[in-house]
CSV table of C-alpha atoms and ligand atoms in Angstrom, one decimal:
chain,number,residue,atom,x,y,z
A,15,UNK,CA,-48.2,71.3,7.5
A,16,UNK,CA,-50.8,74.0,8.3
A,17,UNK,CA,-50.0,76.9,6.0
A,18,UNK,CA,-52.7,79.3,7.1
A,19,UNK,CA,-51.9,79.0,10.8
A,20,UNK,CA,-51.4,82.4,12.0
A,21,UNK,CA,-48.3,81.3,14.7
A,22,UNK,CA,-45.2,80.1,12.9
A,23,UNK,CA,-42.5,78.2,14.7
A,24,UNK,CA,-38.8,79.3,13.4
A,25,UNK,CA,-35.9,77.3,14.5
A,26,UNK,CA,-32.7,79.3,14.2
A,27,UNK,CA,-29.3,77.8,14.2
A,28,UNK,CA,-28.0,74.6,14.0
A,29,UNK,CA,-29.3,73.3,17.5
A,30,UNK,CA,-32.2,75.8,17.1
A,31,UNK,CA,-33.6,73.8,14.0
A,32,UNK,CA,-32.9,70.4,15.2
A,33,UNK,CA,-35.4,71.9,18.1
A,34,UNK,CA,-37.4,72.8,15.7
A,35,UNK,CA,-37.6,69.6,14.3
A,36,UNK,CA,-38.2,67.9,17.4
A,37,UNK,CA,-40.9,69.8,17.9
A,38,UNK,CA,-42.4,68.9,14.6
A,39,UNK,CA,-42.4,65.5,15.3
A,40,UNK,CA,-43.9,65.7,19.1
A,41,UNK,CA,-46.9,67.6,17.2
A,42,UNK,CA,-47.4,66.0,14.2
A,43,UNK,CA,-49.7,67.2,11.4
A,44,UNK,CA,-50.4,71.0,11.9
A,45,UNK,CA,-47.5,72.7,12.6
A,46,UNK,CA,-46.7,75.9,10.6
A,47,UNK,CA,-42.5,75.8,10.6
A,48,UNK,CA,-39.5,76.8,9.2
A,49,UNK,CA,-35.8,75.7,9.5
A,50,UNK,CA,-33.6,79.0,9.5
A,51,UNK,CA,-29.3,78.1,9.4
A,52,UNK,CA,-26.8,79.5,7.6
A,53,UNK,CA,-25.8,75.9,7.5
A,54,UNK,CA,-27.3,74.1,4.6
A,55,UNK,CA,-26.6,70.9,6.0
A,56,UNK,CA,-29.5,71.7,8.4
A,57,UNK,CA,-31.5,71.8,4.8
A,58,UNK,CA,-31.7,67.8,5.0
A,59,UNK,CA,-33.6,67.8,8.0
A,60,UNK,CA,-36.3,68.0,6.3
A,61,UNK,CA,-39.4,70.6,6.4
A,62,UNK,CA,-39.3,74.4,4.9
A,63,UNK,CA,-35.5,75.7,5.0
A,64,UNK,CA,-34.8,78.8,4.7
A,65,UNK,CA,-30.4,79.6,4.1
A,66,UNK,CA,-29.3,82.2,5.9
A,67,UNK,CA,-25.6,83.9,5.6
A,68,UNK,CA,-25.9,84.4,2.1
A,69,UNK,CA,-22.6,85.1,0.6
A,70,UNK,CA,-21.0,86.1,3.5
A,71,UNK,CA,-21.1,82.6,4.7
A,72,UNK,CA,-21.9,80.3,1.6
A,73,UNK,CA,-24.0,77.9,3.2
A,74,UNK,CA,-20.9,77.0,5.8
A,75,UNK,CA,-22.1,77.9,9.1
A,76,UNK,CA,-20.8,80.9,11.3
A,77,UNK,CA,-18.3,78.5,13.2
A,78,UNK,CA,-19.4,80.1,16.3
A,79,UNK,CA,-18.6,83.5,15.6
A,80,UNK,CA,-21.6,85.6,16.8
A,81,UNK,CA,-20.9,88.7,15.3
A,82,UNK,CA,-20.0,86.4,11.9
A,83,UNK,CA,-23.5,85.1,12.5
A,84,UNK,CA,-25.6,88.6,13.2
A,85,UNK,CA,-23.9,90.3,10.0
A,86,UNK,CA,-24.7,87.2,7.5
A,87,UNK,CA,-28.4,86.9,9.0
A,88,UNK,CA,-28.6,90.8,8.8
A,89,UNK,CA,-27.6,90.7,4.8
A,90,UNK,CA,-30.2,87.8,4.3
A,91,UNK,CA,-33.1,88.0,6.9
A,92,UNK,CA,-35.2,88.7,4.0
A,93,UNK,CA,-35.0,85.0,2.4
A,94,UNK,CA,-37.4,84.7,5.6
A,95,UNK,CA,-40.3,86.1,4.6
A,96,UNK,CA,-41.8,84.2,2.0
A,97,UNK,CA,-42.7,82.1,5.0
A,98,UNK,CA,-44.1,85.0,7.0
A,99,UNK,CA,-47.5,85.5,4.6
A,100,UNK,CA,-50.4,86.1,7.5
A,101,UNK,CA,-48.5,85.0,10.5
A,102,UNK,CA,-50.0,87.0,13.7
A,103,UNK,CA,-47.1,85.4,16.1
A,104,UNK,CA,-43.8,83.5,15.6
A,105,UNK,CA,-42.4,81.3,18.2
A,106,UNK,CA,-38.4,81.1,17.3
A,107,UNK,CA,-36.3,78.4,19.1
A,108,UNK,CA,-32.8,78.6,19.3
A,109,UNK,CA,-29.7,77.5,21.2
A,110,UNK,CA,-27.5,80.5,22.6
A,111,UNK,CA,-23.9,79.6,22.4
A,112,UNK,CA,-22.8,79.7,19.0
A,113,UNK,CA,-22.5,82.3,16.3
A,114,UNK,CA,-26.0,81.8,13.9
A,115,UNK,CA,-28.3,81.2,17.2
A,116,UNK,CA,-26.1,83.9,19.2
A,117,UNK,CA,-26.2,86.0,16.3
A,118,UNK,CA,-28.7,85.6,14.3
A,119,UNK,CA,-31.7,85.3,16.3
A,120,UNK,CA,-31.4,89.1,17.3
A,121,UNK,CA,-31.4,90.2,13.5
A,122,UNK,CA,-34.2,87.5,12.6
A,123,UNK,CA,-36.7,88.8,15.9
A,124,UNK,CA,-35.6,92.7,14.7
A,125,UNK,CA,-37.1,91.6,11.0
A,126,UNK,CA,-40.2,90.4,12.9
A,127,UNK,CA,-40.9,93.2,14.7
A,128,UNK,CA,-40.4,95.7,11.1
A,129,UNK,CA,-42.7,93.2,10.2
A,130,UNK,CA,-45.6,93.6,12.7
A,131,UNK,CA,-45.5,90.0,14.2
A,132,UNK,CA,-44.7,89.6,17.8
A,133,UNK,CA,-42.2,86.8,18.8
A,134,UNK,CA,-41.7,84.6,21.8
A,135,UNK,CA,-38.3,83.5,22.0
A,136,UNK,CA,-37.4,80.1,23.6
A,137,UNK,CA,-33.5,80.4,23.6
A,138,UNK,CA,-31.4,77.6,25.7
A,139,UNK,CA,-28.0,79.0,27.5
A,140,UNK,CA,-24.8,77.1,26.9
A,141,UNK,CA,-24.1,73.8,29.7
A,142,UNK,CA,-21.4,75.7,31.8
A,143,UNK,CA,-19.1,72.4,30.8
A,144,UNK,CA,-19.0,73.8,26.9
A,145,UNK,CA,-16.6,76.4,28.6
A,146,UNK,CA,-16.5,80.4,29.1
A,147,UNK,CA,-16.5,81.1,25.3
A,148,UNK,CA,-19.7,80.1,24.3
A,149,UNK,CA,-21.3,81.3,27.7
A,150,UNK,CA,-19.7,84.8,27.1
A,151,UNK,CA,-21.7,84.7,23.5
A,152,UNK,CA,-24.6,83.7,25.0
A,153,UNK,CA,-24.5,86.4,28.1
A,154,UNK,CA,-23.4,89.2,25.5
A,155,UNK,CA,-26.4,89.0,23.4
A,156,UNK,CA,-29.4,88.1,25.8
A,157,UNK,CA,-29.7,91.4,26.9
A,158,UNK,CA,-30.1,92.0,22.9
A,159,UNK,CA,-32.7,89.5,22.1
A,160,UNK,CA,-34.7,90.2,25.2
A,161,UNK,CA,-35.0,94.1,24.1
A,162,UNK,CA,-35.9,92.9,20.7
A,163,UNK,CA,-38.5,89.8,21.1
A,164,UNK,CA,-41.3,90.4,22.9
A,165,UNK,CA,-41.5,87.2,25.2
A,166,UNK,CA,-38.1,85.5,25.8
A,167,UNK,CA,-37.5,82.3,27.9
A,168,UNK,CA,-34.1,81.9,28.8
A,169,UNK,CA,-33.4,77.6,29.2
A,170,UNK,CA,-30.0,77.5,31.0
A,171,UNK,CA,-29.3,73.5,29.8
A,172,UNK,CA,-27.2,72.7,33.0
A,173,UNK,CA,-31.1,73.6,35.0
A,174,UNK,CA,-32.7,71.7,32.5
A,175,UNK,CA,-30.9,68.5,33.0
A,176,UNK,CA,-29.7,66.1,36.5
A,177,UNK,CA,-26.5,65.7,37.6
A,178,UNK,CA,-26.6,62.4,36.7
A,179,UNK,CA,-27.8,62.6,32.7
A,180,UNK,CA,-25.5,61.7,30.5
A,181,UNK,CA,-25.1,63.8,27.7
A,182,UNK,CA,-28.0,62.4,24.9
A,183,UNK,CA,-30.7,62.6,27.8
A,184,UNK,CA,-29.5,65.9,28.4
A,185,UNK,CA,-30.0,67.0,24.7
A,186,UNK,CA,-33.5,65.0,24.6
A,187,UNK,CA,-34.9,66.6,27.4
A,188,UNK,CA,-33.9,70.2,26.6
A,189,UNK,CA,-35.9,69.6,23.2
A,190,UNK,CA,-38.9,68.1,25.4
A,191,UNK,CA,-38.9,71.4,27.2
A,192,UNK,CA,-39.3,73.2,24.4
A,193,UNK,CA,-41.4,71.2,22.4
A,194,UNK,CA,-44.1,71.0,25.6
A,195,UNK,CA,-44.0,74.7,25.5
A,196,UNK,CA,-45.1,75.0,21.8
A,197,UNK,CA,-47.7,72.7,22.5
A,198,UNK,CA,-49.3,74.7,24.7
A,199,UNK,CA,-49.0,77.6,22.3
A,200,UNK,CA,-49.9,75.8,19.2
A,201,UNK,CA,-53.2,74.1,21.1
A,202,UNK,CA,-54.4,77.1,23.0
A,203,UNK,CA,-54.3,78.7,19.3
A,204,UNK,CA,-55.5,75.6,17.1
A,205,UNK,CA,-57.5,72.8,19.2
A,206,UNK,CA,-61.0,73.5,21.2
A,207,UNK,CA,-60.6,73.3,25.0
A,208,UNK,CA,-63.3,73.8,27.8
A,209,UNK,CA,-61.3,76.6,28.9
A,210,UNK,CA,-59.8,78.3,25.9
A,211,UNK,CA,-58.0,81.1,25.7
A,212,UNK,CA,-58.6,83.6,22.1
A,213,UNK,CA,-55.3,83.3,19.7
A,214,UNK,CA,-55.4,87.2,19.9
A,215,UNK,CA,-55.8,87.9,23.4
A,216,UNK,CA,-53.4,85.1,23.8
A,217,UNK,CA,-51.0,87.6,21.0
A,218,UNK,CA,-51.3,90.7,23.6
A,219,UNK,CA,-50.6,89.0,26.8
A,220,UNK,CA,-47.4,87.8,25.2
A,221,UNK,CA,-46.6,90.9,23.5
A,222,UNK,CA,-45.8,92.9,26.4
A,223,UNK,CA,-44.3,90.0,28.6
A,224,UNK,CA,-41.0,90.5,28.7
A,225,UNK,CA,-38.7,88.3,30.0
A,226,UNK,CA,-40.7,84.9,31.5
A,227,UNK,CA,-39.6,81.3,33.3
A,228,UNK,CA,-41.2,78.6,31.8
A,229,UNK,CA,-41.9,74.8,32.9
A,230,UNK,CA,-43.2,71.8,32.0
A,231,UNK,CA,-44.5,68.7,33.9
A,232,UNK,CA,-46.3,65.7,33.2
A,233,UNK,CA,-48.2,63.7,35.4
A,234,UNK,CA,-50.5,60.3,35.9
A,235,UNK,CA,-51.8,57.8,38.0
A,236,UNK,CA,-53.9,58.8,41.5
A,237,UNK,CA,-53.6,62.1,42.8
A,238,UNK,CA,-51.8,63.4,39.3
A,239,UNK,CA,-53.0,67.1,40.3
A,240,UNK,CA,-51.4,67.8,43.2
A,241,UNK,CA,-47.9,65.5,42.3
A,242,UNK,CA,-48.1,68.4,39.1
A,243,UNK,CA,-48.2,71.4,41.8
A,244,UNK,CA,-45.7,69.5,43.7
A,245,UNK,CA,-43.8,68.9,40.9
A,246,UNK,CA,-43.5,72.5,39.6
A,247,UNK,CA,-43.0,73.7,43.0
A,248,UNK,CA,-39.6,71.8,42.5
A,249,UNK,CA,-38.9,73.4,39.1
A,250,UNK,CA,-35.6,74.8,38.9
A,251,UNK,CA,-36.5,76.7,36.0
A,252,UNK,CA,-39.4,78.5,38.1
A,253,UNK,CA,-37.2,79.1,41.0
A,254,UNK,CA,-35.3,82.2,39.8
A,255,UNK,CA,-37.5,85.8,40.1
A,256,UNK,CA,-36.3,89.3,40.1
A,257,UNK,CA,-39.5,90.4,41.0
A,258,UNK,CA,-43.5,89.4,41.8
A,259,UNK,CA,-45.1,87.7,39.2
A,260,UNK,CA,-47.7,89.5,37.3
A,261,UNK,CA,-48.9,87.2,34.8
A,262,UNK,CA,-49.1,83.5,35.2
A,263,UNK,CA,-50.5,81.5,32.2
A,264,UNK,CA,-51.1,77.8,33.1
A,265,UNK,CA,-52.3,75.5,30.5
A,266,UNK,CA,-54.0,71.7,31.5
A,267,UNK,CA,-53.3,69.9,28.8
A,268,UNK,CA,-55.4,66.1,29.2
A,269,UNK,CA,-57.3,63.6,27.9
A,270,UNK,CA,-61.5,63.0,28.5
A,271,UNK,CA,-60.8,62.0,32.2
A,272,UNK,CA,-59.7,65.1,33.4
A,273,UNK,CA,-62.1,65.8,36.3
A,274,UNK,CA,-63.2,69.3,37.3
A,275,UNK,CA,-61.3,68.5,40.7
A,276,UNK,CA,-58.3,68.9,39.4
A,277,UNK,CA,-58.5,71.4,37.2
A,278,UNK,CA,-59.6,73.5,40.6
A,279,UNK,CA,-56.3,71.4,42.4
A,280,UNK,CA,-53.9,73.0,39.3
A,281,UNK,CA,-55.4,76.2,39.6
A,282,UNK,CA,-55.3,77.2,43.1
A,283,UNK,CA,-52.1,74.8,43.4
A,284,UNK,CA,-50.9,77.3,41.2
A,285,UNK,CA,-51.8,80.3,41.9
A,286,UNK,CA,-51.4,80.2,45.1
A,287,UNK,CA,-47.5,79.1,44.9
A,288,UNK,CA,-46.8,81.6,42.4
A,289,UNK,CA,-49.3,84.3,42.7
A,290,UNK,CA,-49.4,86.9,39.8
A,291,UNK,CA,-51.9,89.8,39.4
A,292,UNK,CA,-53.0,88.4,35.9
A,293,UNK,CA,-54.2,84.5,36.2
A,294,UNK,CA,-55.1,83.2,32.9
A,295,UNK,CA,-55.7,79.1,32.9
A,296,UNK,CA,-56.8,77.6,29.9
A,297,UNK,CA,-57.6,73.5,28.7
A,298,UNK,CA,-57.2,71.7,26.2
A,299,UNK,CA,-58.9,68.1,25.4
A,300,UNK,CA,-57.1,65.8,23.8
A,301,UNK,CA,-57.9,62.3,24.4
A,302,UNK,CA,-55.9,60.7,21.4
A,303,UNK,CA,-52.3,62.3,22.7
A,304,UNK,CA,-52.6,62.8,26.2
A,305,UNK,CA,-55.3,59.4,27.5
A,306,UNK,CA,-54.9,58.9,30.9
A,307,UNK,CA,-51.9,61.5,31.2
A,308,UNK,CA,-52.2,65.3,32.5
A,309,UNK,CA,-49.5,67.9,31.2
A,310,UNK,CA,-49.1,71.6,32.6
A,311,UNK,CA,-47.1,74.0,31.1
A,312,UNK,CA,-46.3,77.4,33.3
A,313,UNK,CA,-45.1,80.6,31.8
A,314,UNK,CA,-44.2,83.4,34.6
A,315,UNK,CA,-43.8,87.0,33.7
A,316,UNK,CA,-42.9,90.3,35.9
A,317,UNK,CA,-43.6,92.7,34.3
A,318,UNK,CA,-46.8,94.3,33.0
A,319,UNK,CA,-48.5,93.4,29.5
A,320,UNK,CA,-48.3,96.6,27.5
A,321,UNK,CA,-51.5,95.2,24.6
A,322,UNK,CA,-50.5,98.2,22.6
A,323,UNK,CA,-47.5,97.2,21.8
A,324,UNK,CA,-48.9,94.3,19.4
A,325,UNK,CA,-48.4,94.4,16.1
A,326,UNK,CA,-46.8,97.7,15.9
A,327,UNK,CA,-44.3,97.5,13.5
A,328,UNK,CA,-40.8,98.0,16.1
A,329,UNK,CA,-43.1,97.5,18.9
A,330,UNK,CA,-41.5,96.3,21.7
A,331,UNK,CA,-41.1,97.7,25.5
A,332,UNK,CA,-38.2,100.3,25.5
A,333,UNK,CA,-35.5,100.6,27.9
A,334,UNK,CA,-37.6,102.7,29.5
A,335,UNK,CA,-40.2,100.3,30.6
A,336,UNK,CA,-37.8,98.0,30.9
A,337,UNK,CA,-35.9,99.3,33.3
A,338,UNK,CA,-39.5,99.2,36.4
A,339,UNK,CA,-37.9,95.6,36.4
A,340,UNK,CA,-34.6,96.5,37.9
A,341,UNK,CA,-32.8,95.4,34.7
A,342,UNK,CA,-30.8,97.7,32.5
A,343,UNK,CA,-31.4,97.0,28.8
A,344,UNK,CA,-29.4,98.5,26.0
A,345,UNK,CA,-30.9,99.2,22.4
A,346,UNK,CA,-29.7,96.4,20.2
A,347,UNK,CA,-28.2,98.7,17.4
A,348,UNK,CA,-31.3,98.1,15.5
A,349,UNK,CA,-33.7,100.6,17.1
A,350,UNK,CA,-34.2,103.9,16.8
A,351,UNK,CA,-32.0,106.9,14.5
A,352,UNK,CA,-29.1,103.5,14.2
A,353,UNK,CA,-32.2,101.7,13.0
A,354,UNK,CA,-30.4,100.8,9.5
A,355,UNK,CA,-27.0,101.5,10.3
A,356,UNK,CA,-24.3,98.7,9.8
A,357,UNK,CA,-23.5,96.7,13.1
A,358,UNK,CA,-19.5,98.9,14.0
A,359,UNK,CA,-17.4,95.8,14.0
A,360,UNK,CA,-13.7,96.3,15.5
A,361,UNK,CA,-11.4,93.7,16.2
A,362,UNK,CA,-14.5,91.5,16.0
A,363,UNK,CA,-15.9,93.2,18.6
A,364,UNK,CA,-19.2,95.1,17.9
A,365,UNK,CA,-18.7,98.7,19.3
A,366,UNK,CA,-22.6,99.5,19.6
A,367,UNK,CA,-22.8,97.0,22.2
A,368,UNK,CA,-21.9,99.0,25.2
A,369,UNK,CA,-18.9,98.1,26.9
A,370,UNK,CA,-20.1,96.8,30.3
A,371,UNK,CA,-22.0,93.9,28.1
A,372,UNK,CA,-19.1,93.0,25.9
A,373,UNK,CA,-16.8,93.0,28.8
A,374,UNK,CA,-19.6,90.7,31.4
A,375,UNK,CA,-19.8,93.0,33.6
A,376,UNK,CA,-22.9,93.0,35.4
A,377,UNK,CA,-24.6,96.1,37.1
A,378,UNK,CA,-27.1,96.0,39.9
A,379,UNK,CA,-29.6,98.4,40.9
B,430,LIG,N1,-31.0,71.6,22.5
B,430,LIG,C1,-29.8,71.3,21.9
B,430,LIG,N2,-28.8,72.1,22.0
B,430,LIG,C2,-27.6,71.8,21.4
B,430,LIG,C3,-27.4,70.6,20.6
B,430,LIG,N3,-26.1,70.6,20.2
B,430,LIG,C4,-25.5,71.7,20.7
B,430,LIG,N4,-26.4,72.4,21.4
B,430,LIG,C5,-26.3,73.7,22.1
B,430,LIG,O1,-26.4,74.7,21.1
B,430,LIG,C6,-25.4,75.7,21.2
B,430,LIG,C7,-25.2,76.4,19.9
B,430,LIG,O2,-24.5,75.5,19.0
B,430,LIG,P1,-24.9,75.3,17.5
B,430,LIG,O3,-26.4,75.1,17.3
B,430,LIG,O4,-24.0,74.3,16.9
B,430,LIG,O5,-24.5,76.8,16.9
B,430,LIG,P2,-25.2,77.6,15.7
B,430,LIG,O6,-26.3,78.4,16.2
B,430,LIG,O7,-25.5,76.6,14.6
B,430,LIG,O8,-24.1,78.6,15.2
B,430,LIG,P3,-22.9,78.3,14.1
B,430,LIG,O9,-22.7,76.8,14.0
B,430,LIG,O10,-21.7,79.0,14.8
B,430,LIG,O11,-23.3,79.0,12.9
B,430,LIG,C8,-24.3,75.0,21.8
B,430,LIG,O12,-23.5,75.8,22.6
B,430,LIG,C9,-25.0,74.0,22.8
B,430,LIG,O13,-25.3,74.6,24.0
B,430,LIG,C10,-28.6,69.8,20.4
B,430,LIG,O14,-28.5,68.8,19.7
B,430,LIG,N5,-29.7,70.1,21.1
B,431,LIG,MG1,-24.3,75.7,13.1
């Protein structure tokens, strides 16, 4: 493991650290991560744990209660930060749905933020066959983590998955997805390219970001450039906008055969299908994983990069600024004069969480 990395992956949650996990093993040597649960069980992994929960929760899980899960990581989130020494920019997976991941990831990207370090959240949304408890936990807290992380990529698992996939593919692919998007982080950051992006320019395009859609495809064989246009083209998790793209990031992940031709075929491919005011490509050479294969990894974002946000301690966009992309955010109880104050839990609701998000109820403007 690479302790002087300055981007950390966190996995939070059950699912969120088995993610995590997964995405150790795709990379290999290198990878600066830590295991967050206020399960211990998720201890045996293997790789830095940190237990969440405290005494609240005594190493049991928060058995899917999400404000359960948000109070115990809010009691403990400190057990974090002996692995937090000179990190410039956490990536935190975790899977929406249950009470730690639900919960916890809010209080855990809050603690970033007091800290200074930016975070990109990759969180996947409950299958809509787990039932409308676990997607009401994951709707009422999105709003949340998106306010509080500076990039989040929302990875509904019913778009991540075919009809047809039964339910082990399903849960393979949805790590894939999130372990290709690491990689792309992790190598623009850590391995040469011809086209490279700079770890901290790469830190203030993401800080600002906002919400972004995020795919993944890989490719080979004749005509590999254009099949990965056509290919992401395709991609439900692209499909969905609420606006014109600002920002596209595309990252050409190959091996030593990667012709110029293509890279131009990616580029335009891609720019062209999903526009964006901001293009930012970058490569990455890696003959001994990706020989003979081509990977692409898109990240979308609407809304303007606001660089002076980085590294501010608390700095994040505000509703404010928030609310130029048509979306109405609400402070996650954490910002602010409530800042410090205990979460107002009531009939296991939380009361600071206005009513129209506890109760689903969407508003359009
Ligand atoms: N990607 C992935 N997602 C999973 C897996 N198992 C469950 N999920 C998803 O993860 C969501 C959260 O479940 P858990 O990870 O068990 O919950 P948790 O965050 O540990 O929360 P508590 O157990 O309540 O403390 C579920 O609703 C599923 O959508 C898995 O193996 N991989
Ligand atoms: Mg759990």
């Amino acid at each position: 493991m690479n302790g002087d990395s300055p981007l950390l992956l966190i996995g939070i949650g059950t699912s969120g650290a088995r993610i995590a996990c997964g995405v150790s093993r795709a990379f290999g040597e290198g990878l600066r991560y830590v295991l967050a649960d206020t399960d211990a069980t998720s201890g045996q992994l293997g790789g830095p744990f940190a237990l969440l929960g405290g005494d609240r929760l005594s190493g049991r899980g928060a058995g899917g209660d999400v404000v359960a899960g948000r109070l115990a990581v809010e009691d403990s989130v400190r057990s974090l930060d002996e692995h937090l020494e000179g990190v410039r920019l956490a990536v935190v997976v975790t899977a929406l749905g249950g009470g730690t991941g639900g919960g916890g990831t809010l209080e855990a990207v809050k603690h970033l933020a007091d800290r200074g370090i930016p975070s990109v959240v990759f969180a996947t949304t409950p299958f809509t066959f787990e039932g409308e408890d676990r997607q009401r936990n994951a709707r009422g807290v999105m709003s949340m983590i998106e306010e509080a992380a500076n990039v989040t990529f929302f990875l509904p698992l019913d778009k991540l998955v075919g009809e047809t996939d039964n339910m082990e593919d399903a849960l393979r692919r949805a790590v894939d997805t999130v372990a290709g998007g690491v990689t792309l982080f992790w190598r623009l950051v850590e391995k040469p390219g011809y086209i490279r992006l700079d770890a901290e320019r790469l830190r203030h395009i993401l800080s600002g970001a906002g919400r972004g859609r995020f795919a993944t495809v890989t490719v080979q064989g004749p005509g590999r450039a254009k099949e990965a246009v056509d290919a992401l083209l395709r991609s439900e998790l692209l499909a969905t906008s609420s606006g014109p793209v600002r920002t596209t990031l595309c990252g050409i992940l190959a091996g030593n055969d990667l012709l110029l031709s293509e890279v131009g075929t990616i580029a335009d491919g891609v720019r062209n299908s999903f526009g964006g005011l901001a293009f930012e490509l970058a490569t990455v050479n890696d003959e001994a994983t990706f020989s003979g294969r081509l990977s692409v990894v898109i990240m979308l974002f609407e809304s303007a990069a606001k660089p002076e946000d980085a590294g501010k301690p608390g700095g994040v966009m505000s509703s404010r600024h928030r609310k130029n992309r048509g979306v109405l955010t609400t402070g996650p109880n954490g910002r602010g004069r409530f800042k410090n104050a205990e979460p107002t839990i009531w009939n296991g609701e939380d009361l600071d969480i206005p009513t129209f998000i506890r109760r689903n109820i969407s508003l359009d403007f």
